[in-house]
Amino acid sequence: MKAEIIAVGTELLLGQIVNTNARYLSQKLASLGIDVYYQTVVGDNAARLRKAIEIGRSRADLLVFTGGLGPTQDDLTKDVLADYLGRGLYIHASTMERIEQLFGSRGLHMVESNRRQANMIEGCDAIDNAAGLAVGNGLEADGMLYLLLPGPPKEMMPMIDGPGEAWLRSKLSEELPLYSRLLKFAGIGESNLEARLIDLIEAQTDPTIAPYAKEGEVAVRVSTKAGSLAEAQRKIDDVVDQIKTRIGEHLYAKEDIPLEEAVVKLLRASRRKLACAESCSGGLLAELVTNVPGSSGEFVGGVVTYTNEMKHLLLGIPMTQLEGEGAPGAISESTAALMAERVRQLADTDFGVSLTGVAGPSESEGKPVGLVYFAIAERGKKTLVHTTHLSGDRGMIRLRAVKATLYRLWQALREQ
Amino acid sequence: MKAEIIAVGTELLLGQIVNTNARYLSQKLASLGIDVYYQTVVGDNAARLRKAIEIGRSRADLLVFTGGLGPTQDDLTKDVLADYLGRGLYIHASTMERIEQLFGSRGLHMVESNRRQANMIEGCDAIDNAAGLAVGNGLEADGMLYLLLPGPPKEMMPMIDGPGEAWLRSKLSEELPLYSRLLKFAGIGESNLEARLIDLIEAQTDPTIAPYAKEGEVAVRVSTKAGSLAEAQRKIDDVVDQIKTRIGEHLYAKEDIPLEEAVVKLLRASRRKLACAESCSGGLLAELVTNVPGSSGEFVGGVVTYTNEMKHLLLGIPMTQLEGEGAPGAISESTAALMAERVRQLADTDFGVSLTGVAGPSESEGKPVGLVYFAIAERGKKTLVHTTHLSGDRGMIRLRAVKATLYRLWQALREQ
């Protein structure tokens, strides 16, 4: 079954809001084994909406509409589809009662246009809207399925999760659901990952293997349609094993969690604590780690020593290490090591990590943009210092530097 | 001029990511006086992409593509469009040099597929990609305009803002340009702002007034189509004055800069320095301020004291202030004040700011989620402490808390 999602709303075309509904509906449809081949956004305009319906019918079996079910003049979806199909509209009695009751109970005069939210296209099933007034419509006609849902996410989401899904399932006797597993990788770039999996990617039929980059990390989605969870897991496990043979050392999770969450979990499991000292990343590492709920058990905090003075004042690093003739400088292996060791001692934690480098856009200490040193200090062990050369703009360099540091910490924790 | 935005990427159809690019491009095109009539999303499939191009050509004058410019097998946009138009592809020399240099400088072997990022459709203009490797293509052919941009937002956004916009402007001689001014507000929520401007918003014709929320701040875009910059400025200035009469105390910029940048500018102008002590915000304030290039002149760094121990170890705050019978607790006005004062003294800066509160999802010290205290300490002056009750999830509370702190600091700097 092929589906197209049609989001109706001029505010989308003006760029006033982001189309989160398309994403939610796509995930939901995929979980039901329905392939989404197109997503379209069209404005509150009858002629163009009609055209979109026409095109949709030529290339999909199911059209899912979101938006245009409200009471205002611009809300056209039911009217346009009914007209296109040559069908009438009638009022859904129980929805009308709810609307009247709502206005009555507030002592408000009901503006006539509110009635339109109770409209049903002849022959459709009502899709209940628990969080709003506009009733959804589910219609099967001439070999096509049409599902009309409201625009506001707080109404649309429970509707597709509940009565919407039930309606679709009742129409889809033969679809096999799509099962996916998401693998997360760190310490490897997207091109490199693809290159190392190229034989699997080129040969793929079922399951499918799809790599993509996401916020400084890379992911691979392995998907298959199967009759049962057990069968799907068997097929997926086989591919995952083949992927692990090639790049297993970079695989940090088999679910969609960020690298920092995997690090916090490992710290939690071994009852260790972490502190950090950041220079070029300016607080980003601390922010990402503290984004993980409950991380205060593992992460105590740290310092942002953005200037040489602060490295001296907060971490006790001698100015002669940082400035002057022959000094290694703030951006050096030895400074990275000192920062990690000092913050570990100060906070009395098991691990201390540090980052110092050149985020850009200008060079610093005569060193190039993208050069970053980071260190992992561990109680009772030798401090490990790493160097990397990163590309991208300032923000991307900072994010990649933090992810690189977290990857090395993850490796160190795994080896214990 | 009518435009269609075509986003290419199977990850969009699977619902793995949200199509934020469509929003960004829509806003940009509107600001150039270009009407977006459709947005389409299609997968990494040559046949369907080709179909989408065909449909796009039938209903728009400008097709803006995002996605599918990368090095992998799934990246097809240039290939499919070139094939559709019967044109060849050639390598853009300077992009190829950059790619080779990047791999060379890291001592890495360049995977052949990376070359594809330097592809140019015959007859097109290169659209420079400062933040990535794939060169954009701008093509005028047979009365149509085609603009091909990469998918990753961090690459796409600067490209459409810079060379992409310049290319479009060069092609749009007859459009009455849309002039806009973006006003940025802080310390006021979106509904509140709209309520205070409701008379202007309801009565608007030209210029148009559009409020919207963006990353913890609120903005109002005032737009008009006019024959000249002078005429546009006159019309816009008039509306801006009316807005200022109503909510001027919250207006921190008349350009699209984040609040932290306005704060850094004020610090720079008065040659003052800032340090921060963060608890619940976990490094986010430091990260946002250091995102502002050149901020090391104004922001020296600070501490992330995520646990009570760290507040004691790094800032010297007595444990009796933080824990035990009758202690005010970490989340209190007095602790916020102490944190701001101590970090200011430690770093020897003009200002110290602090945040301590409950980001959620659970309560802390018996205090409710969303309660945040923040303080502004200034050399030689009385420390100001503020309290706020924020809503939203953990991430939203942290972001709003930081923005609330920056707003009060901005106010304090403005009053000098």
CSV table of N, CA, C and O in Angstrom, one decimal, chain A residues 216 259-260 278 280-289 355 372 374 388 390 396-409:
chain,number,residue,atom,x,y,z
A,216,GLY,N,25.9,15.2,14.5
A,216,GLY,CA,27.2,14.9,14.9
A,216,GLY,C,27.4,13.4,15.1
A,216,GLY,O,28.5,13.0,15.5
A,259,LEU,N,25.1,9.7,22.0
A,259,LEU,CA,26.3,9.1,22.5
A,259,LEU,C,26.4,9.4,24.0
A,259,LEU,O,26.8,8.6,24.8
A,260,GLU,N,26.0,10.7,24.4
A,260,GLU,CA,26.2,11.0,25.8
A,260,GLU,C,25.4,10.2,26.7
A,260,GLU,O,25.8,9.9,27.9
A,278,GLU,N,36.2,22.5,29.9
A,278,GLU,CA,36.0,22.8,28.5
A,278,GLU,C,36.6,24.2,28.2
A,278,GLU,O,36.5,25.1,28.9
A,280,CYS,N,37.3,25.4,24.1
A,280,CYS,CA,36.7,25.8,22.9
A,280,CYS,C,35.2,25.3,22.8
A,280,CYS,O,34.4,26.0,22.1
A,281,SER,N,34.8,24.3,23.5
A,281,SER,CA,33.4,23.8,23.4
A,281,SER,C,32.5,24.6,24.3
A,281,SER,O,31.3,24.4,24.2
A,282,GLY,N,33.1,25.5,25.1
A,282,GLY,CA,32.3,26.4,25.8
A,282,GLY,C,31.1,26.0,26.7
A,282,GLY,O,30.2,26.8,26.9
A,283,GLY,N,31.0,24.8,27.1
A,283,GLY,CA,29.9,24.3,27.9
A,283,GLY,C,29.0,23.3,27.2
A,283,GLY,O,28.1,22.7,27.8
A,284,LEU,N,29.3,23.0,26.0
A,284,LEU,CA,28.5,22.1,25.2
A,284,LEU,C,28.5,20.7,25.7
A,284,LEU,O,27.5,20.0,25.8
A,285,LEU,N,29.7,20.2,26.1
A,285,LEU,CA,29.8,18.9,26.6
A,285,LEU,C,29.0,18.7,27.9
A,285,LEU,O,28.2,17.8,28.0
A,286,ALA,N,29.1,19.7,28.8
A,286,ALA,CA,28.4,19.6,30.0
A,286,ALA,C,26.9,19.7,29.7
A,286,ALA,O,26.1,18.9,30.3
A,287,GLU,N,26.5,20.5,28.8
A,287,GLU,CA,25.1,20.6,28.4
A,287,GLU,C,24.5,19.3,27.8
A,287,GLU,O,23.5,18.9,28.2
A,288,LEU,N,25.3,18.7,26.9
A,288,LEU,CA,24.8,17.4,26.4
A,288,LEU,C,24.7,16.3,27.4
A,288,LEU,O,23.7,15.6,27.5
A,289,VAL,N,25.7,16.2,28.3
A,289,VAL,CA,25.6,15.2,29.3
A,289,VAL,C,24.5,15.5,30.3
A,289,VAL,O,23.7,14.5,30.6
A,355,LEU,N,38.7,19.5,26.7
A,355,LEU,CA,38.8,19.9,25.3
A,355,LEU,C,39.4,21.2,25.2
A,355,LEU,O,39.0,22.2,25.9
A,372,VAL,N,41.8,20.2,17.4
A,372,VAL,CA,41.3,20.1,18.8
A,372,VAL,C,42.1,19.0,19.5
A,372,VAL,O,42.3,17.9,19.0
A,374,PHE,N,42.0,16.7,23.0
A,374,PHE,CA,41.1,16.3,24.1
A,374,PHE,C,41.7,15.2,24.9
A,374,PHE,O,42.5,14.4,24.4
A,388,THR,N,42.6,15.8,17.0
A,388,THR,CA,41.8,15.6,15.8
A,388,THR,C,41.8,16.9,15.0
A,388,THR,O,42.0,18.0,15.5
A,390,LEU,N,39.1,18.8,12.7
A,390,LEU,CA,37.7,18.8,12.3
A,390,LEU,C,37.4,19.9,11.3
A,390,LEU,O,38.1,20.9,11.2
A,396,MET,N,29.7,23.4,14.2
A,396,MET,CA,29.9,22.0,13.8
A,396,MET,C,31.2,21.5,14.4
A,396,MET,O,31.3,20.3,14.9
A,397,ILE,N,32.2,22.3,14.4
A,397,ILE,CA,33.5,21.9,15.0
A,397,ILE,C,33.3,21.7,16.5
A,397,ILE,O,33.8,20.7,17.0
A,398,ARG,N,32.6,22.5,17.2
A,398,ARG,CA,32.4,22.4,18.6
A,398,ARG,C,31.6,21.1,18.9
A,398,ARG,O,32.0,20.3,19.8
A,399,LEU,N,30.6,20.8,18.1
A,399,LEU,CA,29.8,19.6,18.3
A,399,LEU,C,30.6,18.4,18.0
A,399,LEU,O,30.6,17.4,18.8
A,400,ARG,N,31.3,18.4,16.9
A,400,ARG,CA,32.2,17.2,16.6
A,400,ARG,C,33.3,17.0,17.6
A,400,ARG,O,33.6,15.8,17.9
A,401,ALA,N,33.8,18.1,18.1
A,401,ALA,CA,34.9,17.9,19.1
A,401,ALA,C,34.3,17.2,20.4
A,401,ALA,O,34.9,16.3,20.9
A,402,VAL,N,33.1,17.7,20.8
A,402,VAL,CA,32.5,17.1,22.0
A,402,VAL,C,32.2,15.6,21.7
A,402,VAL,O,32.4,14.7,22.6
A,403,LYS,N,31.6,15.3,20.5
A,403,LYS,CA,31.3,13.9,20.2
A,403,LYS,C,32.6,13.0,20.2
A,403,LYS,O,32.6,11.8,20.6
A,404,ALA,N,33.6,13.6,19.6
A,404,ALA,CA,34.9,12.8,19.6
A,404,ALA,C,35.4,12.5,21.0
A,404,ALA,O,35.9,11.4,21.2
A,405,THR,N,35.3,13.5,21.9
A,405,THR,CA,35.7,13.3,23.3
A,405,THR,C,34.9,12.2,23.9
A,405,THR,O,35.4,11.3,24.6
A,406,LEU,N,33.6,12.3,23.7
A,406,LEU,CA,32.7,11.3,24.3
A,406,LEU,C,32.9,9.9,23.8
A,406,LEU,O,32.8,9.0,24.5
A,407,TYR,N,33.3,9.9,22.5
A,407,TYR,CA,33.6,8.6,21.9
A,407,TYR,C,34.8,7.9,22.6
A,407,TYR,O,34.8,6.7,22.9
A,408,ARG,N,35.8,8.7,22.8
A,408,ARG,CA,37.0,8.1,23.4
A,408,ARG,C,36.7,7.7,24.9
A,408,ARG,O,37.3,6.8,25.4
A,409,LEU,N,35.9,8.5,25.5
A,409,LEU,CA,35.5,8.2,26.9
A,409,LEU,C,34.7,6.9,26.9
A,409,LEU,O,34.9,6.0,27.7
